[in-house]
Amino acid sequence: MASSGSQVLEEKLICCICLEMFTTPVTVPCGHSFCETCINSHWNKEELNGQKICTCPECRNGFPERPKLSKTVLLENLVDLLKQEQVPPGVSEGEIRKAAGSQARQCPSHGRSLELYCVTEKRCICCVCTVRSCQKHQRALFEEGRKAQEESIKEILEEKRKEAERIAAEIQTLEQQRNHVTVFSMKFRSGILQKFDHLMETLKECQKVVSETVTSEHDALLKQMQENQNCLQHHLEAVTQYNRTAEELMSSADDIVFLQEQHLLSPPSKLEVPPVIQLDLDKNADTVTKFFTEFFRLLEALQSNLLNPQKGGRKNRPEPNIFVKRMPEPCLSENELRTKLLKDQQNLTFDPVTANKYLQISDNNQKATHPQVFQKPKPNDPQRFEPWQVMCAQNFSQGTQYWEVKLSNHSVIVGVACKTFTRLKQAHQKFTIGLDKHSWGLHIQEDSYVAWYNDKSTKIKEPLCKFIGVLLDCDQGTISFYSIDNHMKCLHVFHTTFMEPLVPIFWLCEATAVTLCQRPPSQIIADERSPDLPV
């Protein structure tokens, strides 16, 4: 039997959470001790309830950060000593376990043998529990209760097994995607570095050629100037010698000598002074100036569109899964015509400043959506469209340009407009694209296509397609619209003369979205074989 001192000590070694003697005791910063499992469980519940600080269950002191716990060796030793003192002398460890097992088969409330299983309270009960607390509860024999519980556990096990298989499959898919992204990123990075290396080598070669040209022109100029100087110097000496001889003859007092020797004077012929030689590098200078102007324009476009796509000075680092978003889906047909057009494909982005107040721009300015529910209003801007329209940030004035768009539904206009196209709304008109001489559009309707220009429409009866391609040939003066499907087909071609830069433009009815397709990664990798980067 334990002494009174042992009972007092036992009371001091009780965890206030589980009300049992300490198991792996730990001490928190305020000085109170608990079982390691109990205090961690207490703090986990606080975090699940949204509580931002950890508290002590004893004194309710708060800790801004979850304290790091370590075992309190002294308390653990005291618990071990107290447990050893409570074991009667001569009792073996096996007998202790047997006694504990026997105790576990007895009702903790009444000390009687357990006889039935209470299904309602999910516990084993004795005959006293059956009459008192569990009289109206559903009860079963141990075998029946176990069988019911085993069936429930089997269902949970099967569900968790399927869940584990599903998670393993997702992990494998993510691993494959990660490997795919890694390989693609490495190839893309390698290709870009090769192009930059080639660009720097080309610039060095251009620098060498320009330097040699200027040096050659400079040397030729100096040589010509030296020759002119030598010629003038020789003529100056001849003229000086003639002047000296003539002056000496003029100073002679002997008329006979003068008359006889003046025939011997032979004045040097008149020498025309050669024109001033100038360094004529205008032609080369114009070429170099144009090159640097265009080169720096491309560099600024690269920095603006790729290195810093966000306007207003905000430099947001792109999300790691940006390449996953840009992987082509679904896989479109790579027929001969489309393969040819993709060589001129441009990576377009929407200009949020031009977007109508009902339109939402997302996905790095590559998706425009017209939600049915009005979102947060946009600030007024003279560049913002009053109709449900939006322009792209890019404009084109020369060469051949091609882009593709994905439509979520019909009731969308895909078009091209002059950069100064009006932002105002016309009376009784939902859109303005194709209603004047400054814009051209293809209206994707529910049952057909309609081409618009100068307020004139041309209906096109063809199967609808969710992918539309646009080919702009500024030099030839044509705008062509294509349906991109298993069999790519030209829907309509406009022939005109462009007098100012053109910008891609779109009109979106309610509950529709337009996504700008980006240059396929496969094409970027294929273009690594070429020294020229796409603009």
Coordinates of C-alpha atoms in Angstrom, one line a residue:
M1 CA 0.0 0.0 0.0
A2 CA 1.4 3.4 -0.9
S3 CA 2.3 5.8 1.8
S4 CA 0.6 9.2 2.3
G5 CA 3.8 10.8 1.0
S6 CA 3.5 8.8 -2.2
Q7 CA -0.1 9.8 -2.6
V8 CA 0.8 13.5 -2.3
L9 CA 3.6 13.0 -4.8
E10 CA 1.3 11.1 -7.1
E11 CA -1.1 14.1 -7.0
K12 CA 1.7 16.4 -8.0
L13 CA 2.6 14.2 -11.0
I14 CA -0.9 14.3 -12.5
C15 CA -1.4 15.9 -15.9
C16 CA -4.3 18.4 -15.7
I17 CA -5.4 17.5 -19.2
C18 CA -5.7 13.7 -19.1
L19 CA -5.9 13.5 -15.3
E20 CA -3.4 10.6 -15.4
M21 CA 0.3 10.4 -14.3
F22 CA 2.7 12.1 -16.7
T23 CA 3.6 10.2 -19.8
T24 CA 6.7 11.8 -21.3
P25 CA 6.4 15.0 -19.3
V26 CA 7.3 18.3 -20.9
T27 CA 7.3 21.9 -19.4
V28 CA 6.0 25.0 -21.2
P29 CA 7.6 28.5 -20.8
C30 CA 5.2 29.5 -18.0
G31 CA 6.6 26.6 -15.8
H32 CA 3.6 24.1 -15.9
S33 CA 4.1 20.6 -17.0
F34 CA 1.9 18.2 -19.1
C35 CA 2.1 15.0 -21.1
E36 CA 3.8 15.7 -24.4
T37 CA 0.9 14.2 -26.3
C38 CA -1.8 16.1 -24.3
I39 CA -0.3 19.6 -24.7
N40 CA 0.3 19.0 -28.5
S41 CA -3.3 17.8 -28.9
H42 CA -4.5 20.9 -27.0
W43 CA -2.5 23.3 -29.2
N44 CA -3.6 21.5 -32.4
K45 CA -7.3 22.0 -31.4
E46 CA -6.6 25.7 -30.8
E47 CA -5.1 26.0 -34.3
L48 CA -8.0 24.2 -35.9
N49 CA -10.4 26.7 -34.1
G50 CA -8.5 29.6 -35.8
Q51 CA -6.6 30.7 -32.6
K52 CA -3.3 32.4 -33.5
I53 CA -1.6 32.0 -30.1
C54 CA -0.9 28.9 -28.0
T55 CA -2.1 29.0 -24.4
C56 CA -1.3 27.1 -21.2
P57 CA -4.3 25.0 -20.0
E58 CA -3.3 25.6 -16.4
C59 CA -2.8 29.4 -16.2
R60 CA -4.1 30.5 -19.7
N61 CA -0.9 32.4 -20.5
G62 CA -0.5 32.9 -24.2
F63 CA 2.6 32.3 -26.4
P64 CA 2.8 34.2 -29.8
E65 CA 4.7 31.2 -31.3
R66 CA 4.3 27.6 -30.5
P67 CA 7.0 26.7 -27.9
K68 CA 9.5 24.0 -28.7
L69 CA 9.1 21.1 -26.2
S70 CA 11.7 18.9 -24.7
K71 CA 11.3 16.1 -22.2
T72 CA 11.5 17.0 -18.5
V73 CA 13.9 14.3 -17.3
L74 CA 13.4 15.0 -13.6
L75 CA 9.6 14.6 -13.7
E76 CA 9.9 11.4 -15.8
N77 CA 12.3 9.9 -13.3
L78 CA 10.0 10.8 -10.4
V79 CA 7.1 9.1 -12.3
D80 CA 9.2 6.0 -12.8
L81 CA 10.2 5.8 -9.1
L82 CA 6.5 6.3 -8.0
K83 CA 5.3 3.5 -10.3
Q84 CA 8.0 1.2 -9.0
E85 CA 7.0 2.0 -5.4
Q86 CA 3.4 1.1 -6.2
V87 CA 4.3 -2.4 -7.4
P88 CA 4.2 -5.0 -4.5
P89 CA 7.5 -6.8 -3.8
G90 CA 7.9 -10.1 -5.6
V91 CA 5.3 -9.4 -8.4
S92 CA 6.7 -10.1 -11.8
E93 CA 6.2 -8.0 -14.9
G94 CA 4.1 -10.8 -16.5
E95 CA 1.8 -10.8 -13.5
I96 CA 1.4 -7.1 -13.8
R97 CA 0.4 -7.3 -17.5
K98 CA -2.0 -10.1 -16.6
A99 CA -3.6 -8.1 -13.9
A100 CA -3.9 -5.1 -16.2
G101 CA -5.6 -7.3 -18.8
S102 CA -8.0 -8.7 -16.2
Q103 CA -8.7 -5.2 -15.1
A104 CA -9.4 -4.1 -18.7
R105 CA -12.2 -6.8 -18.9
Q106 CA -14.0 -5.3 -16.0
C107 CA -16.4 -2.4 -16.0
P108 CA -14.6 0.7 -14.9
S109 CA -17.7 2.1 -13.3
H110 CA -19.0 -1.0 -11.4
G111 CA -16.0 -3.4 -11.3
R112 CA -18.1 -6.2 -12.7
S113 CA -17.2 -8.4 -15.7
L114 CA -18.1 -7.0 -19.1
E115 CA -20.9 -9.0 -20.8
L116 CA -22.4 -7.0 -23.7
Y117 CA -21.5 -4.3 -26.2
C118 CA -23.6 -1.1 -26.2
V119 CA -24.0 -0.1 -29.8
T120 CA -25.5 3.3 -28.9
E121 CA -22.5 4.4 -26.7
K122 CA -20.0 2.2 -28.6
R123 CA -18.5 0.6 -25.4
C124 CA -18.5 -2.7 -23.5
I125 CA -20.9 -2.8 -20.5
C126 CA -21.6 -5.0 -17.5
C127 CA -24.9 -6.3 -16.2
V128 CA -25.3 -3.2 -14.0
C129 CA -24.8 -0.9 -16.9
T130 CA -27.5 -2.9 -18.8
V131 CA -30.1 -2.2 -16.1
R132 CA -29.1 1.4 -15.3
S133 CA -27.5 3.6 -18.0
C134 CA -28.0 1.4 -21.1
Q135 CA -31.4 0.0 -20.5
K136 CA -32.9 1.6 -23.6
H137 CA -29.8 1.4 -25.8
Q138 CA -29.2 -1.0 -28.6
R139 CA -27.0 -3.9 -27.3
A140 CA -25.3 -6.8 -28.9
L141 CA -23.0 -9.7 -28.0
F142 CA -19.3 -9.2 -28.3
E143 CA -19.1 -11.3 -31.5
E144 CA -22.0 -9.5 -33.2
G145 CA -20.6 -6.1 -32.2
R146 CA -17.2 -7.0 -33.5
K147 CA -18.6 -8.3 -36.7
A148 CA -20.6 -5.0 -37.3
Q149 CA -17.5 -2.9 -36.4
E150 CA -15.3 -5.0 -38.6
E151 CA -17.7 -4.4 -41.6
S152 CA -17.5 -0.7 -40.9
I153 CA -13.7 -0.8 -40.6
K154 CA -13.5 -2.8 -43.8
E155 CA -15.6 -0.2 -45.7
I156 CA -13.3 2.5 -44.4
L157 CA -10.2 0.5 -45.2
E158 CA -11.4 0.0 -48.8
E159 CA -12.3 3.7 -49.2
K160 CA -8.9 4.7 -47.8
R161 CA -7.2 2.1 -50.1
K162 CA -8.9 3.7 -53.1
E163 CA -8.1 7.1 -51.8
A164 CA -4.4 6.1 -51.4
E165 CA -4.4 4.7 -55.0
R166 CA -5.9 7.9 -56.3
I167 CA -3.4 10.0 -54.4
A168 CA -0.6 7.9 -55.6
A169 CA -1.8 8.3 -59.2
E170 CA -2.1 12.0 -58.7
I171 CA 1.5 12.1 -57.3
Q172 CA 2.7 10.1 -60.3
T173 CA 0.9 12.4 -62.7
L174 CA 2.4 15.5 -60.9
E175 CA 5.8 13.8 -61.1
Q176 CA 5.4 13.3 -64.8
Q177 CA 4.2 16.9 -65.3
R178 CA 7.1 18.1 -63.2
N179 CA 9.6 16.1 -65.4
H180 CA 7.8 17.4 -68.5
V181 CA 8.0 21.0 -67.3
T182 CA 11.7 20.5 -66.2
V183 CA 12.7 19.1 -69.6
F184 CA 10.7 21.8 -71.5
S185 CA 12.2 24.6 -69.3
M186 CA 15.7 23.2 -69.8
K187 CA 15.3 23.0 -73.6
F188 CA 13.6 26.4 -73.7
R189 CA 16.4 28.0 -71.5
S190 CA 19.1 26.3 -73.6
G191 CA 17.5 27.5 -76.8
I192 CA 17.2 31.1 -75.5
L193 CA 20.8 31.1 -74.3
Q194 CA 22.0 29.8 -77.7
K195 CA 20.1 32.6 -79.4
F196 CA 21.5 35.2 -77.1
D197 CA 25.0 33.8 -77.7
H198 CA 24.5 33.9 -81.4
L199 CA 23.1 37.4 -81.1
M200 CA 26.1 38.6 -79.1
E201 CA 28.4 37.0 -81.7
T202 CA 26.5 38.7 -84.5
L203 CA 26.7 42.0 -82.6
K204 CA 30.5 41.5 -82.2
E205 CA 30.9 40.8 -85.9
C206 CA 28.8 43.9 -86.7
Q207 CA 30.9 45.9 -84.4
K208 CA 34.0 44.6 -86.1
V209 CA 32.7 45.4 -89.6
V210 CA 31.5 48.9 -88.6
S211 CA 34.8 49.6 -86.9
E212 CA 36.8 48.4 -89.9
T213 CA 34.7 50.4 -92.3
V214 CA 35.2 53.6 -90.3
T215 CA 38.9 52.9 -90.0
S216 CA 39.2 52.2 -93.7
E217 CA 37.3 55.4 -94.6
H218 CA 39.5 57.3 -92.1
D219 CA 42.8 55.9 -93.6
A220 CA 41.7 56.7 -97.1
L221 CA 40.7 60.2 -96.2
L222 CA 44.0 60.8 -94.5
K223 CA 45.9 59.5 -97.5
Q224 CA 44.0 61.7 -99.9
M225 CA 44.5 64.7 -97.7
Q226 CA 48.3 64.0 -97.4
E227 CA 48.5 63.8 -101.2
N228 CA 46.7 67.1 -101.6
Q229 CA 48.9 68.6 -99.0
N230 CA 52.1 67.4 -100.8
C231 CA 50.8 68.7 -104.1
L232 CA 50.0 72.1 -102.6
Q233 CA 53.4 72.2 -100.9
H234 CA 55.3 71.5 -104.1
H235 CA 53.3 74.2 -106.0
L236 CA 54.0 76.6 -103.1
E237 CA 57.7 76.1 -103.4
A238 CA 57.7 76.6 -107.2
V239 CA 55.7 79.8 -106.8
T240 CA 58.0 81.1 -104.1
Q241 CA 61.1 80.3 -106.2
Y242 CA 59.5 82.2 -109.2
N243 CA 58.7 85.2 -107.0
R244 CA 62.2 85.3 -105.6
T245 CA 63.8 85.2 -109.1
A246 CA 61.4 87.7 -110.5
E247 CA 62.0 90.1 -107.6
E248 CA 65.8 89.8 -108.1
L249 CA 65.5 90.5 -111.8
M250 CA 63.2 93.5 -111.1
S251 CA 65.8 94.9 -108.8
S252 CA 68.6 94.8 -111.4
A253 CA 69.7 98.2 -112.7
D254 CA 71.1 96.8 -116.0
D255 CA 68.4 97.1 -118.7
I256 CA 70.2 94.7 -121.0
V257 CA 70.5 92.0 -118.4
F258 CA 66.8 92.4 -117.5
L259 CA 65.7 92.1 -121.1
Q260 CA 67.9 89.1 -121.8
E261 CA 67.0 87.2 -118.6
Q262 CA 63.3 87.9 -118.4
H263 CA 62.8 85.5 -121.3
L264 CA 64.2 82.8 -119.1
L265 CA 61.5 83.3 -116.4
S266 CA 58.8 80.6 -116.7
P267 CA 55.9 81.2 -114.3
P268 CA 54.3 78.0 -112.9
S269 CA 50.9 77.0 -114.2
K270 CA 48.0 78.0 -112.1
L271 CA 47.0 75.3 -109.6
E272 CA 43.4 75.0 -108.6
V273 CA 43.0 74.4 -104.9
P274 CA 41.5 70.9 -104.3
P275 CA 38.1 70.9 -102.5
V276 CA 38.0 70.2 -98.8
I277 CA 37.7 66.5 -98.2
Q278 CA 35.0 65.3 -95.8
L279 CA 34.4 62.0 -94.2
D280 CA 31.3 60.6 -96.0
L281 CA 29.8 57.9 -93.7
D282 CA 26.2 59.1 -94.0
K283 CA 25.0 55.9 -95.8
N284 CA 26.7 53.6 -93.2
A285 CA 25.6 55.9 -90.4
D286 CA 22.0 55.7 -91.5
T287 CA 22.1 51.9 -91.7
V288 CA 23.7 51.6 -88.2
T289 CA 21.2 54.2 -86.7
K290 CA 18.2 52.3 -88.1
F291 CA 19.6 49.0 -86.8
F292 CA 20.1 50.3 -83.3
T293 CA 16.7 52.1 -83.3
E294 CA 14.9 48.8 -84.3
F295 CA 17.1 46.7 -82.0
F296 CA 16.4 48.9 -78.9
R297 CA 12.7 48.9 -79.8
L298 CA 12.7 45.1 -79.7
L299 CA 14.7 45.1 -76.4
E300 CA 12.1 47.4 -74.8
A301 CA 9.3 45.2 -76.1
L302 CA 11.0 42.2 -74.6
Q303 CA 11.5 43.8 -71.3
S304 CA 7.9 45.2 -71.2
N305 CA 6.1 42.0 -72.4
L306 CA 8.3 39.3 -70.9
L307 CA 10.5 40.6 -68.1
N308 CA 7.9 43.0 -66.6
P309 CA 4.4 42.2 -67.9
Q310 CA 2.7 44.1 -65.1
K311 CA 2.1 47.8 -65.7
G312 CA 2.4 50.5 -63.1
G313 CA 5.9 49.5 -61.9
R314 CA 4.7 46.3 -60.1
K315 CA 7.2 43.4 -60.7
N316 CA 5.3 40.3 -59.8
R317 CA 7.3 37.1 -60.2
P318 CA 5.3 34.6 -62.3
E319 CA 3.8 31.6 -60.7
P320 CA 5.8 28.4 -61.0
N321 CA 3.0 26.6 -62.9
I322 CA 2.9 29.2 -65.6
F323 CA 4.4 26.8 -68.2
V324 CA 1.8 24.2 -67.2
K325 CA -0.9 26.7 -68.0
R326 CA 0.7 27.5 -71.4
M327 CA 1.0 23.9 -72.5
P328 CA -1.2 23.5 -75.5
E329 CA -4.6 22.0 -74.7
P330 CA -6.4 20.6 -76.5
C331 CA -3.9 19.5 -79.1
L332 CA -4.9 21.2 -82.4
S333 CA -4.3 19.8 -85.8
E334 CA -0.9 20.5 -87.3
N335 CA -1.8 20.5 -91.0
E336 CA 0.4 22.0 -93.6
L337 CA -1.4 25.3 -93.8
R338 CA -1.5 25.8 -90.0
T339 CA 2.2 24.8 -89.7
K340 CA 3.0 27.5 -92.3
L341 CA 0.9 30.2 -90.5
L342 CA 2.4 29.4 -87.0
K343 CA 5.8 30.6 -88.2
D344 CA 4.3 34.2 -88.0
Q345 CA 2.3 33.6 -84.8
Q346 CA 2.4 36.5 -82.3
N347 CA 2.0 36.2 -78.5
L348 CA -0.8 38.7 -77.9
T349 CA -1.9 40.2 -74.6
F350 CA -5.1 42.2 -73.8
D351 CA -4.7 45.9 -72.9
P352 CA -6.8 46.2 -69.6
V353 CA -7.0 50.0 -70.1
T354 CA -9.2 49.5 -73.2
A355 CA -11.5 46.9 -71.7
N356 CA -15.1 47.8 -71.2
K357 CA -16.1 48.1 -67.5
Y358 CA -18.0 44.8 -67.6
L359 CA -15.1 42.8 -68.9
Q360 CA -12.6 41.0 -66.7
I361 CA -9.0 40.5 -67.8
S362 CA -7.0 37.6 -66.2
D363 CA -4.3 35.0 -66.8
N364 CA -1.4 37.5 -67.3
N365 CA -3.7 39.6 -69.6
Q366 CA -4.3 36.6 -71.9
K367 CA -8.0 35.9 -71.1
A368 CA -11.0 38.3 -71.4
T369 CA -14.3 37.3 -69.7
H370 CA -17.7 38.9 -69.7
P371 CA -19.3 37.6 -66.5
Q372 CA -23.1 37.7 -66.0
V373 CA -22.6 39.3 -62.6
F374 CA -21.1 42.8 -62.7
Q375 CA -17.8 42.9 -60.8
K376 CA -15.9 45.8 -59.3
P377 CA -16.2 48.9 -61.5
K378 CA -13.1 50.1 -63.3
P379 CA -11.8 53.7 -63.2
N380 CA -12.8 55.9 -66.1
D381 CA -10.2 56.2 -68.9
P382 CA -10.5 57.8 -72.4
Q383 CA -9.1 54.6 -73.9
R384 CA -11.8 52.4 -72.4
F385 CA -14.5 51.1 -74.7
E386 CA -18.2 51.9 -74.1
P387 CA -19.3 48.8 -76.0
W388 CA -18.4 45.3 -74.7
Q389 CA -15.0 45.5 -76.5
V390 CA -11.3 45.2 -75.7
M391 CA -8.1 45.8 -77.7
C392 CA -4.8 44.0 -77.5
A393 CA -1.6 45.8 -76.4
Q394 CA 0.2 45.1 -79.6
N395 CA -0.2 46.9 -82.9
F396 CA 1.2 46.1 -86.4
S397 CA 2.0 48.3 -89.4
Q398 CA 4.2 46.0 -91.6
G399 CA 4.9 42.4 -92.4
T400 CA 2.8 39.3 -91.9
Q401 CA 1.3 38.6 -88.4
Y402 CA -0.8 35.6 -87.3
W403 CA -2.6 34.8 -84.0
E404 CA -5.1 32.3 -82.7
V405 CA -7.9 32.7 -80.1
K406 CA -10.0 30.2 -78.2
L407 CA -13.7 31.0 -77.7
S408 CA -15.8 29.6 -74.8
N409 CA -19.0 30.1 -76.7
H410 CA -20.6 31.8 -79.7
S411 CA -21.7 35.5 -79.7
V412 CA -18.2 36.8 -80.0
I413 CA -16.6 39.1 -82.6
V414 CA -12.9 38.6 -83.6
G415 CA -11.5 41.5 -85.5
V416 CA -8.9 44.1 -86.3
A417 CA -9.2 47.9 -86.0
C418 CA -7.1 51.0 -86.5
K419 CA -5.2 52.2 -83.4
T420 CA -7.3 55.4 -83.3
F421 CA -10.6 53.4 -83.5
T422 CA -13.5 55.2 -81.7
R423 CA -14.2 54.1 -78.1
L424 CA -17.7 55.5 -78.1
K425 CA -20.9 53.5 -78.4
Q426 CA -23.3 54.0 -81.4
A427 CA -27.0 54.3 -80.8
H428 CA -29.0 51.0 -80.9
Q429 CA -25.7 49.0 -81.6
K430 CA -24.2 46.5 -79.2
F431 CA -20.8 46.6 -81.0
T432 CA -18.9 48.9 -83.3
I433 CA -16.5 46.5 -85.0
G434 CA -17.0 46.5 -88.7
L435 CA -19.5 49.3 -88.8
D436 CA -17.0 51.8 -90.4
K437 CA -14.0 51.9 -92.6
H438 CA -11.6 51.6 -89.7
S439 CA -12.4 48.1 -88.5
W440 CA -13.0 44.6 -89.8
G441 CA -14.6 41.8 -87.9
L442 CA -15.9 38.2 -87.9
H443 CA -19.0 37.7 -85.9
I444 CA -19.4 34.1 -84.5
Q445 CA -23.1 33.7 -84.2
E446 CA -25.2 30.7 -83.0
D447 CA -25.7 29.2 -86.4
S448 CA -23.2 30.9 -88.7
Y449 CA -20.4 33.4 -89.2
V450 CA -20.9 37.0 -90.3
A451 CA -18.1 39.1 -91.8
W452 CA -18.5 42.9 -91.1
Y453 CA -16.9 45.9 -92.8
N454 CA -18.1 49.5 -93.4
D455 CA -21.6 48.5 -91.9
K456 CA -22.0 45.8 -94.6
S457 CA -22.3 42.1 -93.6
T458 CA -21.6 38.8 -95.4
K459 CA -23.1 35.7 -94.0
I460 CA -20.9 32.5 -94.0
K461 CA -22.6 29.1 -93.6
E462 CA -19.9 26.9 -92.1
P463 CA -19.7 24.7 -89.0
L464 CA -18.8 26.7 -85.9
C465 CA -15.4 26.3 -84.4
K466 CA -14.1 27.3 -81.0
F467 CA -10.6 28.1 -82.3
I468 CA -10.2 31.0 -84.8
G469 CA -7.0 32.1 -86.6
V470 CA -6.4 35.6 -87.9
L471 CA -3.8 36.3 -90.6
L472 CA -2.9 40.0 -91.1
D473 CA -0.7 40.8 -94.1
C474 CA 0.1 44.5 -93.9
D475 CA 2.1 44.6 -97.1
Q476 CA -0.6 42.9 -99.2
G477 CA -3.5 44.6 -97.5
T478 CA -5.4 41.5 -96.5
I479 CA -7.1 40.2 -93.3
S480 CA -8.0 36.5 -93.4
F481 CA -10.0 34.5 -90.8
Y482 CA -9.6 30.7 -90.4
S483 CA -11.6 28.1 -88.5
I484 CA -9.1 25.7 -86.8
D485 CA -10.3 22.2 -86.7
N486 CA -9.3 18.8 -88.1
H487 CA -9.6 20.5 -91.5
M488 CA -8.4 24.1 -91.3
K489 CA -10.5 26.3 -93.6
C490 CA -10.4 30.0 -94.6
L491 CA -13.7 31.6 -93.7
H492 CA -13.3 35.1 -95.2
V493 CA -10.7 37.5 -96.6
F494 CA -10.9 41.3 -96.5
H495 CA -8.9 43.2 -99.2
T496 CA -8.1 46.8 -98.4
T497 CA -5.3 49.4 -97.9
F498 CA -4.0 50.1 -94.4
M499 CA -3.2 53.8 -93.6
E500 CA -2.3 53.4 -89.9
P501 CA -1.2 50.7 -87.4
L502 CA -3.8 47.9 -86.8
V503 CA -4.7 46.4 -83.4
P504 CA -6.5 43.1 -82.7
I505 CA -9.9 43.8 -81.2
F506 CA -12.8 41.7 -79.7
W507 CA -16.4 42.0 -78.7
L508 CA -17.8 39.6 -76.1
C509 CA -21.5 39.0 -75.3
E510 CA -22.5 38.1 -71.7
A511 CA -21.3 34.7 -70.3
T512 CA -18.5 34.4 -73.0
A513 CA -14.7 34.4 -72.8
V514 CA -11.8 34.7 -75.2
T515 CA -8.4 33.3 -74.6
L516 CA -5.3 34.4 -76.6
C517 CA -3.4 31.3 -77.7
Q518 CA 0.3 31.5 -77.1
R519 CA 3.1 30.3 -79.3
P520 CA 3.3 26.5 -78.9
P521 CA 6.3 25.3 -76.9
S522 CA 7.0 22.7 -79.6
Q523 CA 7.5 25.4 -82.1
I524 CA 9.8 27.4 -79.8
I525 CA 12.0 24.3 -79.4
A526 CA 11.9 23.7 -83.1
D527 CA 12.9 27.3 -83.8
E528 CA 16.1 26.8 -81.7
R529 CA 17.6 25.4 -84.8
S530 CA 17.2 28.8 -86.4
P531 CA 19.4 31.8 -85.3
D532 CA 16.5 34.2 -85.6
L533 CA 14.2 34.8 -82.7
P534 CA 10.4 35.4 -83.4
V535 CA 9.4 38.9 -82.7

